[in-house]
Coordinates of C-alpha atoms and ligand atoms in Angstrom, one line a residue:
X22 CA 156.6 202.0 143.5
X23 CA 160.1 200.8 142.8
X24 CA 162.6 200.5 145.7
X25 CA 162.3 203.6 147.9
X26 CA 165.6 205.1 148.9
X27 CA 166.1 203.9 152.4
X28 CA 169.1 206.0 153.2
X29 CA 167.6 208.0 156.0
X30 CA 166.0 205.0 157.7
X31 CA 169.1 203.0 157.3
X32 CA 171.2 205.7 159.0
X33 CA 168.9 205.5 162.0
X34 CA 169.3 201.8 162.0
X35 CA 173.1 202.1 161.5
X36 CA 173.3 204.1 164.6
X37 CA 171.9 201.0 166.3
X38 CA 174.8 199.0 164.9
X39 CA 173.1 195.8 164.0
X40 CA 175.8 193.4 165.1
X41 CA 174.9 191.2 162.2
X42 CA 177.7 188.9 161.0
X43 CA 177.6 188.5 157.2
X44 CA 177.0 184.9 156.2
X45 CA 179.5 183.6 153.7
X46 CA 178.1 182.8 150.3
X47 CA 179.3 179.8 148.5
X48 CA 181.0 180.2 145.1
X49 CA 178.5 178.1 143.3
X50 CA 175.5 180.1 144.7
X51 CA 174.1 182.7 142.5
X52 CA 172.9 185.6 144.7
X53 CA 170.5 188.0 143.2
X54 CA 169.0 191.2 144.5
X55 CA 166.5 190.7 147.3
X56 CA 163.5 192.8 148.3
X57 CA 161.3 193.7 151.3
X58 CA 157.9 195.3 151.3
X59 CA 156.6 196.1 154.8
X60 CA 154.3 198.4 156.7
X61 CA 156.9 200.7 158.3
X62 CA 160.2 202.1 156.9
X63 CA 162.2 201.0 159.9
X64 CA 160.8 197.4 159.5
X65 CA 161.7 197.4 155.8
X66 CA 165.2 198.8 156.6
X67 CA 165.8 196.1 159.3
X68 CA 164.7 193.4 156.8
X69 CA 167.0 194.8 154.1
X70 CA 170.0 194.9 156.5
X71 CA 169.4 191.3 157.4
X72 CA 169.3 190.3 153.7
X73 CA 172.4 192.2 152.9
X74 CA 174.2 190.5 155.8
X75 CA 173.4 187.2 154.0
X76 CA 170.3 186.4 155.9
X77 CA 167.5 184.2 154.6
X78 CA 164.0 185.4 154.0
X79 CA 162.9 184.0 157.4
X80 CA 165.8 185.8 159.1
X81 CA 164.5 189.1 157.7
X82 CA 160.9 188.2 158.6
X83 CA 162.0 187.8 162.3
X84 CA 163.8 191.2 162.3
X85 CA 160.8 192.8 160.6
X86 CA 158.3 191.4 163.0
X87 CA 160.3 192.4 166.0
X88 CA 160.6 196.0 164.7
X89 CA 156.8 196.1 163.9
X90 CA 156.0 195.1 167.5
X91 CA 157.7 198.3 168.5
X92 CA 156.8 200.8 165.7
X93 CA 153.4 199.6 164.6
X94 CA 152.1 198.3 168.0
X95 CA 148.4 198.8 167.0
X96 CA 148.7 196.1 164.3
X97 CA 150.8 193.1 165.1
X98 CA 153.4 191.8 167.4
X99 CA 154.8 189.1 169.6
X100 CA 151.6 189.2 171.6
X101 CA 149.6 188.1 168.5
X102 CA 149.4 185.4 165.9
X103 CA 150.4 185.0 162.2
X104 CA 150.4 182.9 159.1
X105 CA 153.5 182.4 157.0
X106 CA 154.1 180.9 153.5
X107 CA 157.6 179.9 152.8
X108 CA 159.3 179.1 149.5
X109 CA 162.6 177.3 149.5
X110 CA 164.5 178.0 146.3
X111 CA 166.7 175.0 146.6
X112 CA 164.0 172.4 146.9
X113 CA 161.2 174.4 145.3
X114 CA 159.1 173.4 148.4
X115 CA 156.2 175.6 149.5
X116 CA 155.4 175.3 153.2
X117 CA 152.6 176.9 155.2
X118 CA 153.2 177.7 158.9
X119 CA 150.3 178.3 161.3
X120 CA 151.1 180.6 164.3
X121 CA 147.4 181.4 164.9
X122 CA 146.3 181.9 168.6
X123 CA 144.6 179.1 170.4
X124 CA 141.7 179.3 172.9
X125 CA 142.7 178.5 176.5
X126 CA 141.8 175.0 177.7
X127 CA 139.2 176.4 180.2
X128 CA 136.9 178.2 177.7
X129 CA 133.3 177.1 177.5
X130 CA 130.8 177.2 174.7
X131 CA 129.1 180.3 176.2
X132 CA 132.3 182.3 176.4
X133 CA 130.9 185.2 174.3
X134 CA 127.3 184.9 175.4
X135 CA 125.7 187.3 177.9
X136 CA 123.7 186.0 180.9
X137 CA 120.5 185.8 178.9
X138 CA 122.2 183.6 176.3
X139 CA 122.5 186.2 173.6
X140 CA 125.9 187.0 171.9
X141 CA 127.9 189.8 173.6
X142 CA 128.3 193.1 171.8
X143 CA 131.5 192.7 169.7
X144 CA 133.2 195.9 171.0
X145 CA 132.4 195.0 174.6
X146 CA 134.1 191.6 174.1
X147 CA 137.4 193.1 172.8
X148 CA 139.0 194.8 175.8
X149 CA 140.2 192.6 178.6
X150 CA 141.5 189.1 179.2
X151 CA 138.5 187.1 177.8
X152 CA 139.5 188.0 174.2
X153 CA 143.2 186.9 174.5
X154 CA 144.3 183.8 172.7
X155 CA 147.7 182.1 173.3
X156 CA 150.0 184.2 171.1
X157 CA 151.5 182.1 168.3
X158 CA 153.9 184.4 166.3
X159 CA 157.1 183.7 168.1
X160 CA 156.8 179.9 168.2
X161 CA 156.0 180.0 164.5
X162 CA 159.0 182.2 163.6
X163 CA 161.2 179.9 165.7
X164 CA 159.9 176.8 163.9
X165 CA 160.5 178.4 160.4
X166 CA 163.9 179.6 161.6
X167 CA 165.0 176.1 162.7
X168 CA 164.2 174.8 159.2
X169 CA 165.3 177.7 157.0
X170 CA 167.3 180.3 159.0
X171 CA 170.8 181.3 158.1
X172 CA 171.8 183.9 160.7
X173 CA 171.7 183.2 164.5
X174 CA 168.3 183.8 166.1
X175 CA 169.8 186.2 168.7
X176 CA 171.2 188.7 166.2
X177 CA 167.8 189.1 164.5
X178 CA 166.3 191.0 167.4
X179 CA 169.1 193.5 167.6
X180 CA 167.5 196.2 165.4
X181 CA 164.3 196.2 167.4
X182 CA 166.1 196.1 170.8
X183 CA 168.3 199.0 169.8
X184 CA 165.3 201.0 168.4
X185 CA 163.3 200.3 171.6
X186 CA 166.1 201.7 173.7
X187 CA 167.0 204.7 171.4
X188 CA 163.4 205.5 170.5
X189 CA 161.5 205.9 167.3
X190 CA 159.2 208.6 166.0
X191 CA 155.4 208.1 166.4
X192 CA 154.0 208.0 162.9
X193 CA 151.0 210.0 161.8
X194 CA 149.0 206.8 161.5
X195 CA 149.8 205.6 165.0
X196 CA 149.0 209.1 166.4
X197 CA 145.7 209.1 164.5
X198 CA 144.7 205.6 165.8
X199 CA 145.4 206.9 169.3
X200 CA 143.4 210.0 168.7
X201 CA 140.3 208.3 167.4
X202 CA 140.3 205.4 169.9
X203 CA 138.4 206.4 173.0
X204 CA 138.8 203.0 174.7
X205 CA 142.6 203.1 175.0
X206 CA 142.8 204.7 178.4
X207 CA 141.1 201.7 179.9
X208 CA 144.1 199.9 181.3
X209 CA 147.5 200.6 182.6
X210 CA 150.3 200.3 181.6
X211 CA 149.0 201.0 178.1
X212 CA 147.3 204.2 179.0
X213 CA 150.6 205.7 180.5
X214 CA 152.6 204.5 177.4
X215 CA 150.3 206.0 174.8
X216 CA 148.7 208.8 176.8
X217 CA 151.7 210.0 178.9
X218 CA 150.1 213.3 180.0
X219 CA 146.6 212.1 179.6
X220 CA 146.6 213.1 175.9
X221 CA 147.4 210.8 173.0
X222 CA 150.9 210.9 171.7
X223 CA 151.4 213.2 168.7
X224 CA 153.1 212.3 165.4
X225 CA 156.8 212.9 165.6
X226 CA 157.1 212.3 169.3
X227 CA 160.1 210.2 170.2
X228 CA 159.0 207.1 172.0
X229 CA 161.2 204.6 173.8
X230 CA 160.1 201.2 175.1
X231 CA 162.7 199.9 177.6
X232 CA 160.3 197.1 178.7
X233 CA 160.1 195.8 175.2
X234 CA 163.9 196.1 174.8
X235 CA 164.3 193.9 177.9
X236 CA 161.7 191.4 176.7
X237 CA 163.3 191.1 173.2
X238 CA 166.7 190.7 174.8
X239 CA 165.4 187.7 176.8
X240 CA 163.8 186.2 173.7
X241 CA 167.0 186.8 171.7
X242 CA 169.2 185.1 174.3
X243 CA 166.9 182.3 175.5
X244 CA 164.7 181.6 172.4
X245 CA 160.9 181.5 172.3
X246 CA 160.9 179.5 175.5
X247 CA 161.6 182.7 177.4
X248 CA 158.2 183.9 176.2
X249 CA 156.2 180.6 176.6
X250 CA 157.7 179.2 179.7
X251 CA 159.7 181.9 181.5
X252 CA 158.9 185.1 183.4
X253 CA 157.3 186.7 180.4
X254 CA 154.7 183.8 180.4
X255 CA 154.0 184.5 184.1
X256 CA 153.4 188.2 183.3
X257 CA 151.1 187.4 180.4
X258 CA 149.0 184.9 182.5
X259 CA 148.8 187.2 185.5
X260 CA 147.7 190.2 183.3
X261 CA 145.1 188.1 181.4
X262 CA 143.7 186.6 184.6
X263 CA 143.6 189.9 186.4
X264 CA 141.3 191.1 183.6
X265 CA 138.8 188.3 183.5
X266 CA 140.6 185.8 181.2
X267 CA 141.3 182.1 181.7
X268 CA 144.7 181.8 180.1
X269 CA 147.1 179.6 182.2
X270 CA 150.8 178.7 182.3
X271 CA 149.8 175.3 180.8
X272 CA 148.1 177.0 177.8
X273 CA 151.3 179.0 177.2
X274 CA 153.6 176.0 177.6
X275 CA 151.4 173.8 175.4
X276 CA 151.3 176.1 172.4
X277 CA 152.5 174.6 169.2
X278 CA 153.1 176.3 165.9
X279 CA 152.0 173.9 163.1
X280 CA 153.5 173.3 159.7
X281 CA 150.7 172.5 157.3
X282 CA 150.4 171.7 153.6
X283 CA 149.5 174.9 151.7
X284 CA 146.4 175.0 149.6
X285 CA 147.4 175.5 146.0
X286 CA 145.5 175.6 142.6
X287 CA 146.6 176.0 139.1
X288 CA 144.8 179.1 137.8
X289 CA 145.5 181.0 134.6
X290 CA 148.8 179.2 134.0
X291 CA 150.1 179.9 137.5
X292 CA 150.3 177.7 140.6
X293 CA 148.8 179.9 143.3
X294 CA 149.3 178.9 147.0
X295 CA 147.8 180.2 150.2
X296 CA 147.2 179.3 153.8
X297 CA 145.0 176.3 154.6
X298 CA 142.5 176.3 157.5
X299 CA 142.2 177.8 160.1
X300 CA 142.6 180.7 157.7
X301 CA 139.8 180.9 155.3
X302 CA 142.1 183.2 153.2
X303 CA 143.8 180.7 151.0
X304 CA 140.7 178.6 150.2
X305 CA 138.5 181.6 149.6
X306 CA 141.0 183.5 147.4
X307 CA 141.6 180.4 145.4
X308 CA 137.8 179.8 145.0
X309 CA 137.3 183.4 143.8
X310 CA 140.1 183.3 141.3
X311 CA 139.1 179.9 139.9
X312 CA 135.5 181.0 139.6
X313 CA 136.7 184.2 137.9
X314 CA 138.8 182.2 135.5
X315 CA 136.0 179.9 134.5
X316 CA 133.4 182.7 134.3
X317 CA 135.6 185.0 132.2
X318 CA 136.7 182.2 129.8
X319 CA 133.2 182.4 128.1
X320 CA 133.0 186.1 128.1
X321 CA 134.0 187.8 124.8
X322 CA 133.6 191.5 125.8
X323 CA 136.0 191.8 128.7
X324 CA 135.6 195.5 129.6
X325 CA 136.8 196.7 133.0
X326 CA 133.2 196.8 134.1
X327 CA 132.6 193.2 133.1
X328 CA 135.8 192.1 134.8
X329 CA 134.9 193.9 138.0
X330 CA 131.4 192.4 137.9
X331 CA 132.7 188.8 137.4
X332 CA 135.2 189.3 140.2
X333 CA 132.5 190.5 142.6
X334 CA 130.1 187.7 141.7
X335 CA 132.8 185.1 142.2
X336 CA 133.5 186.8 145.6
X337 CA 129.8 186.4 146.6
X338 CA 130.0 182.7 146.0
X339 CA 133.3 182.3 147.8
X340 CA 132.1 184.2 150.9
X341 CA 128.8 182.2 150.9
X342 CA 130.8 179.0 151.3
X343 CA 133.3 180.6 153.7
X344 CA 130.7 181.8 156.1
X345 CA 128.9 178.5 156.1
X346 CA 131.5 175.7 156.2
X347 CA 134.9 177.0 157.4
X348 CA 136.5 176.6 160.8
X349 CA 139.5 175.0 162.4
X350 CA 139.7 171.6 160.5
X351 CA 141.4 170.0 163.5
X352 CA 138.1 170.4 165.4
X353 CA 135.4 170.3 162.7
X354 CA 134.8 168.6 159.4
X355 CA 135.3 170.9 156.5
X356 CA 134.8 169.6 152.9
X357 CA 138.0 171.2 151.7
X358 CA 138.6 169.0 148.7
X359 CA 135.0 169.3 147.4
X360 CA 135.0 173.1 147.8
X361 CA 138.2 173.3 145.7
X362 CA 137.4 170.6 143.2
X363 CA 137.1 171.4 139.5
X364 CA 133.7 169.9 139.2
X365 CA 132.2 171.9 142.1
X366 CA 133.8 175.2 141.0
X367 CA 132.6 174.7 137.4
X368 CA 129.0 174.1 138.8
X369 CA 129.3 177.2 140.9
X370 CA 130.8 179.4 138.2
X371 CA 127.7 178.6 136.1
X372 CA 125.7 180.7 138.5
X373 CA 127.5 183.8 137.4
X374 CA 125.8 185.8 134.7
X375 CA 127.8 188.5 132.9
X376 CA 124.7 190.6 132.5
X377 CA 123.0 190.4 135.9
X378 CA 124.1 190.2 139.5
X379 CA 122.9 187.1 141.4
X380 CA 122.3 189.1 144.5
X381 CA 123.0 187.2 147.7
X382 CA 124.6 183.9 147.0
X383 CA 123.6 180.7 148.8
X384 CA 126.4 178.3 149.9
X385 CA 126.9 175.4 147.5
X386 CA 126.5 172.3 149.7
X387 CA 123.5 173.1 151.9
X388 CA 120.8 175.6 152.9
X389 CA 122.1 179.0 153.9
X390 CA 122.6 179.9 157.5
X391 CA 123.6 183.3 158.7
X392 CA 126.5 185.8 158.4
X393 CA 129.7 185.7 160.4
X394 CA 129.9 187.9 163.5
X395 CA 132.4 190.4 162.3
X396 CA 131.1 190.9 158.8
X397 CA 130.7 194.7 158.9
X398 CA 133.4 195.9 161.2
X399 CA 136.0 198.1 159.8
X400 CA 139.5 197.0 160.9
X401 CA 142.6 199.1 160.8
X402 CA 145.1 196.7 162.4
X403 CA 147.1 193.7 161.2
X404 CA 150.2 193.9 159.0
X405 CA 151.5 192.0 155.9
X406 CA 155.0 191.8 154.7
X407 CA 156.7 190.1 151.7
X408 CA 160.3 189.2 151.5
X409 CA 162.5 187.8 148.7
X410 CA 166.0 187.0 149.7
X411 CA 169.2 187.0 147.7
X412 CA 169.1 183.3 147.2
X413 CA 165.5 183.4 145.8
X414 CA 163.7 182.2 149.0
X415 CA 160.5 183.9 149.8
X416 CA 158.3 184.7 152.8
X417 CA 154.7 186.0 152.7
X418 CA 153.6 186.7 156.2
X419 CA 150.4 188.3 157.6
X420 CA 150.5 189.0 161.3
X421 CA 147.9 190.4 163.7
X422 CA 146.8 191.3 167.2
X423 CA 143.2 191.5 165.6
X424 CA 141.6 194.9 166.5
X425 CA 143.8 198.0 166.7
X426 CA 145.7 197.7 170.0
X427 CA 144.3 194.2 170.5
X428 CA 142.8 193.4 173.9
X429 CA 144.3 196.7 175.1
X430 CA 146.3 194.7 177.7
X431 CA 150.0 195.6 177.6
X432 CA 152.6 193.2 179.1
X433 CA 156.3 193.7 179.3
X434 CA 156.2 196.3 176.5
X435 CA 153.9 194.6 174.0
X436 CA 150.2 194.3 173.4
X437 CA 148.2 191.1 173.8
X438 CA 145.8 190.1 171.0
X439 CA 142.0 189.9 171.1
X440 CA 142.0 187.1 168.5
X441 CA 139.4 185.0 170.3
X442 CA 136.7 187.5 169.1
X443 CA 137.3 186.0 165.6
X444 CA 135.3 183.0 166.8
X445 CA 131.6 183.1 166.1
X446 CA 130.0 184.3 169.4
X447 CA 126.9 182.2 169.1
X448 CA 128.0 178.5 169.0
X449 CA 124.8 177.6 167.2
X450 CA 124.0 178.3 163.6
X451 CA 120.5 179.7 162.7
X452 CA 119.3 176.1 162.0
X453 CA 120.3 174.9 165.5
X454 CA 123.4 172.9 164.4
X455 CA 126.8 173.7 165.9
X456 CA 128.7 176.3 163.9
X457 CA 132.1 175.2 162.6
X458 CA 133.7 178.4 163.9
X459 CA 132.3 178.2 167.5
X460 CA 134.8 178.5 170.4
X461 CA 136.3 175.3 171.8
X462 CA 139.3 174.7 174.1
X463 CA 142.6 174.7 172.1
X464 CA 140.9 175.6 168.9
X465 CA 142.1 178.3 166.5
X466 CA 139.6 181.0 165.4
X467 CA 138.8 181.2 161.7
X468 CA 140.9 183.9 160.0
X469 CA 140.8 185.8 156.7
X470 CA 144.5 186.4 156.6
X471 CA 145.7 185.6 153.1
X472 CA 149.4 185.5 152.6
X473 CA 149.8 184.2 149.0
X474 CA 152.7 183.2 146.7
X475 CA 152.0 182.6 143.0
X476 CA 154.5 180.6 140.9
X477 CA 155.4 180.5 137.2
X478 CA 155.4 177.3 135.3
X479 CA 159.1 176.9 136.2
X480 CA 158.2 177.1 139.9
X481 CA 159.8 180.5 140.5
X482 CA 157.8 182.9 142.6
X483 CA 155.9 185.3 140.3
X484 CA 154.0 187.2 143.0
X485 CA 154.3 187.4 146.8
X486 CA 151.4 189.4 148.4
X487 CA 149.0 189.8 151.2
X488 CA 147.1 192.5 153.2
X489 CA 145.4 193.4 156.5
X490 CA 141.8 194.4 156.5
X491 CA 139.6 191.9 158.4
X492 CA 137.3 189.9 156.2
X493 CA 137.9 192.3 153.4
X494 CA 141.5 191.0 153.2
X495 CA 140.2 188.2 150.9
X496 CA 138.8 190.7 148.4
X497 CA 141.8 193.0 148.5
X498 CA 144.2 190.1 147.8
X499 CA 142.0 188.2 145.2
X500 CA 141.6 191.5 143.2
X501 CA 145.3 192.2 143.1
X502 CA 146.4 188.6 142.3
X503 CA 143.8 188.7 139.4
X504 CA 144.9 192.1 138.2
X505 CA 148.6 191.1 138.1
X506 CA 148.3 187.5 136.8
X507 CA 145.2 187.6 134.7
X508 CA 145.1 191.3 133.6
X509 CA 148.8 191.9 133.2
X510 CA 148.9 194.9 135.5
X511 CA 152.1 195.7 137.4
X512 CA 151.9 195.1 141.2
X513 CA 152.2 198.8 142.0
X514 CA 149.3 199.8 139.7
X515 CA 147.3 196.9 141.0
X516 CA 147.7 197.9 144.6
X517 CA 147.2 201.6 143.9
X518 CA 143.9 201.1 142.1
X519 CA 140.6 201.3 144.1
X520 CA 139.3 198.2 145.9
X521 CA 136.2 196.3 144.9
X522 CA 134.9 194.0 147.6
X523 CA 131.8 191.8 147.9
X524 CA 131.4 189.7 151.1
X525 CA 128.1 188.3 149.8
X526 CA 126.1 191.4 150.5
X527 CA 126.5 194.9 149.1
X528 CA 129.2 195.6 146.7
X529 CA 131.8 197.8 148.5
X530 CA 133.6 200.3 146.4
X531 CA 136.6 202.2 147.7
X532 CA 135.8 205.9 148.0
X533 CA 137.8 208.6 146.1
X534 CA 139.5 206.1 143.8
X535 CA 139.2 205.1 140.1
X536 CA 136.8 202.3 141.3
X537 CA 134.0 204.8 141.7
X538 CA 133.8 205.2 138.0
X539 CA 132.4 201.6 137.9
X540 CA 129.4 202.5 140.1
X541 CA 126.8 203.3 137.5
X542 CA 127.7 200.3 135.4
X543 CA 127.6 198.0 138.4
X544 CA 124.3 199.4 139.6
X545 CA 122.9 198.7 136.1
X546 CA 124.0 195.1 136.5
X547 CA 122.0 194.9 139.8
X548 CA 124.7 195.5 142.4
X549 CA 123.6 197.3 145.5
X550 CA 126.6 199.7 146.2
X551 CA 128.2 201.0 149.3
X552 CA 131.0 203.5 148.9
X553 CA 133.5 203.5 151.7
X554 CA 137.0 204.2 152.6
X555 CA 139.1 201.0 152.7
X556 CA 142.4 200.7 154.5
X557 CA 144.1 197.8 152.8
X558 CA 147.8 197.4 153.5
X559 CA 148.9 195.4 150.5
X560 CA 152.6 194.7 150.4
X561 CA 153.8 192.8 147.3
X562 CA 156.8 191.8 145.4
X563 CA 156.7 190.5 141.8
X564 CA 159.3 188.8 139.7
X565 CA 158.9 189.6 136.0
X566 CA 159.6 187.0 133.3
X567 CA 163.0 188.6 132.6
X568 CA 164.0 188.1 136.3
X569 CA 163.6 191.8 137.3
X570 CA 161.9 192.3 140.7
X571 CA 159.5 195.0 141.6
X572 CA 157.8 195.8 144.9
X573 CA 154.9 197.9 146.0
X574 CA 153.8 199.3 149.4
X575 CA 150.2 200.3 149.9
X576 CA 149.8 204.1 149.7
X577 CA 146.9 203.8 152.2
X578 CA 149.4 202.9 155.0
X579 CA 152.9 203.9 155.8
X580 CA 155.0 201.1 154.4
X581 CA 158.0 201.1 152.0
X582 CA 159.8 198.8 149.7
X583 CA 163.5 198.2 150.0
X584 CA 165.9 196.5 147.6
X585 CA 168.8 194.5 149.0
X586 CA 172.1 194.0 147.3
X587 CA 173.5 190.5 147.5
X588 CA 176.4 190.1 150.0
X589 CA 179.7 190.0 148.1
X590 CA 181.0 186.5 147.4
X591 CA 183.2 184.9 150.0
X592 CA 183.3 187.8 152.4
Ligands
LIG616 N1 141.8 189.0 162.9 C1 141.6 189.1 161.5 C2 141.8 187.7 160.9 O1 142.6 187.0 161.3 C3 142.5 190.1 160.9 C4 142.2 191.4 161.3 C5 142.5 192.5 160.3 O2 143.0 192.3 159.3 O3 142.4 193.7 160.7 O4 141.1 187.4 159.9

């Protein structure tokens, strides 16, 4: 998809009068068109408006996240966490920012165990205060804005505030999520907001959110402190505690977003960068792509089937390590360097046969343990957006409240996450040792979110991409990065084509897509197949060698791509 005409959406936003003051561009700067790919047309339009007012990629990201909190409340928001990769075109630096939720100081090892010591049922653990981690998105956005922002913080919330007051139309997807989710009427005020007459809101209904408008106004005027230390923090803590959680004012005030070194590897002539731990996304995507590169180098007949098979086998190996070794590296030892070393990956790639599936892969450094707690759950929440600004800076951000509608606790117009359920419920691994992803006070749960940026040899961004999708995120993203960078597909075709995922078990093939044609061939190679619908939400931007930029929004969700004209010089 090339840039979707945004006229209609921008008119809606225009009526909101953004109050953005255009930044002055310097005569020696060379502005170029910018681009936004995000999960809702109003979020894309807000991002484009910010870029056209001279905003930096992070400025647009803040406006996008604020609008998504309102219009895609089931997926992400200020009550959740996020990971962000930032590319600075002036210094060519890539920075990774961690806004992942933390566990409250009072949690104990048996947090997700029942009285008889067995792990709680996952869906029982989601609703209520016990699943809520300290939200991290706003502190993270504030940190990145301090370092890279151009426009004033307070202006960036105006589109969302105005839309929250004026109202927006409930999308078909939001209406459908409300219709199929029977647990939503559990708590007020969420039940009243989404089920005003006892029935779920219908698509096309105009919905206002005055409480969120007020919240965002406080955050716009007072900064993220209003959320972490002011009355909003009081409201969050009171709500979580009233529903069985242990979150305190201290947990909120102590929250820190962290700048980390990204994980990067040179693969197929590109430098590809992703999030480090506590996301498994960057490491596992890089492992998969490296294994694929090594395994495919020795394969003469590179048919589509062989390519898919090698990708899926590489994915088995990546997931075997992910599930065994990864956790928050500030709390547990993770052999990151070994797992990404040339020697180790070459040894692991040798396990891949082009003619026969290996079946279940064992982790590479020890005996296998057991699967992660959320391996099979289908998730329809989380949101990814990609931004390239008119100065060439880039943001790749994946943001989440975890399950659709998070913990189902609504405070001051936004939903609180259930991210603590991304910890492994049983603190012990099958062999009795402590699992790296067990819950601990202050720790961040292991994530699969995989915002990525790949660079050309000249250190220009070549591809900015990411997706929602639970643990399948890793497969969704690895496949598209491989298709664009190693197979020469354009980003739109790569995103449109059917997903092929292997989380070290059955090979999952996206139903009703071109991927189904591969089933007989994969079966003949020994894959056990599961055909399933897969709701990725890939939003990508690519820069072609001639400098042209193209974006793509995942047709499986409701997003759009918007092009931004550079602000005129010296205005
Ligand atoms: N909570 C998940 C993670 O951080 C993301 C959930 C989703 O993509 O739906 O890995």
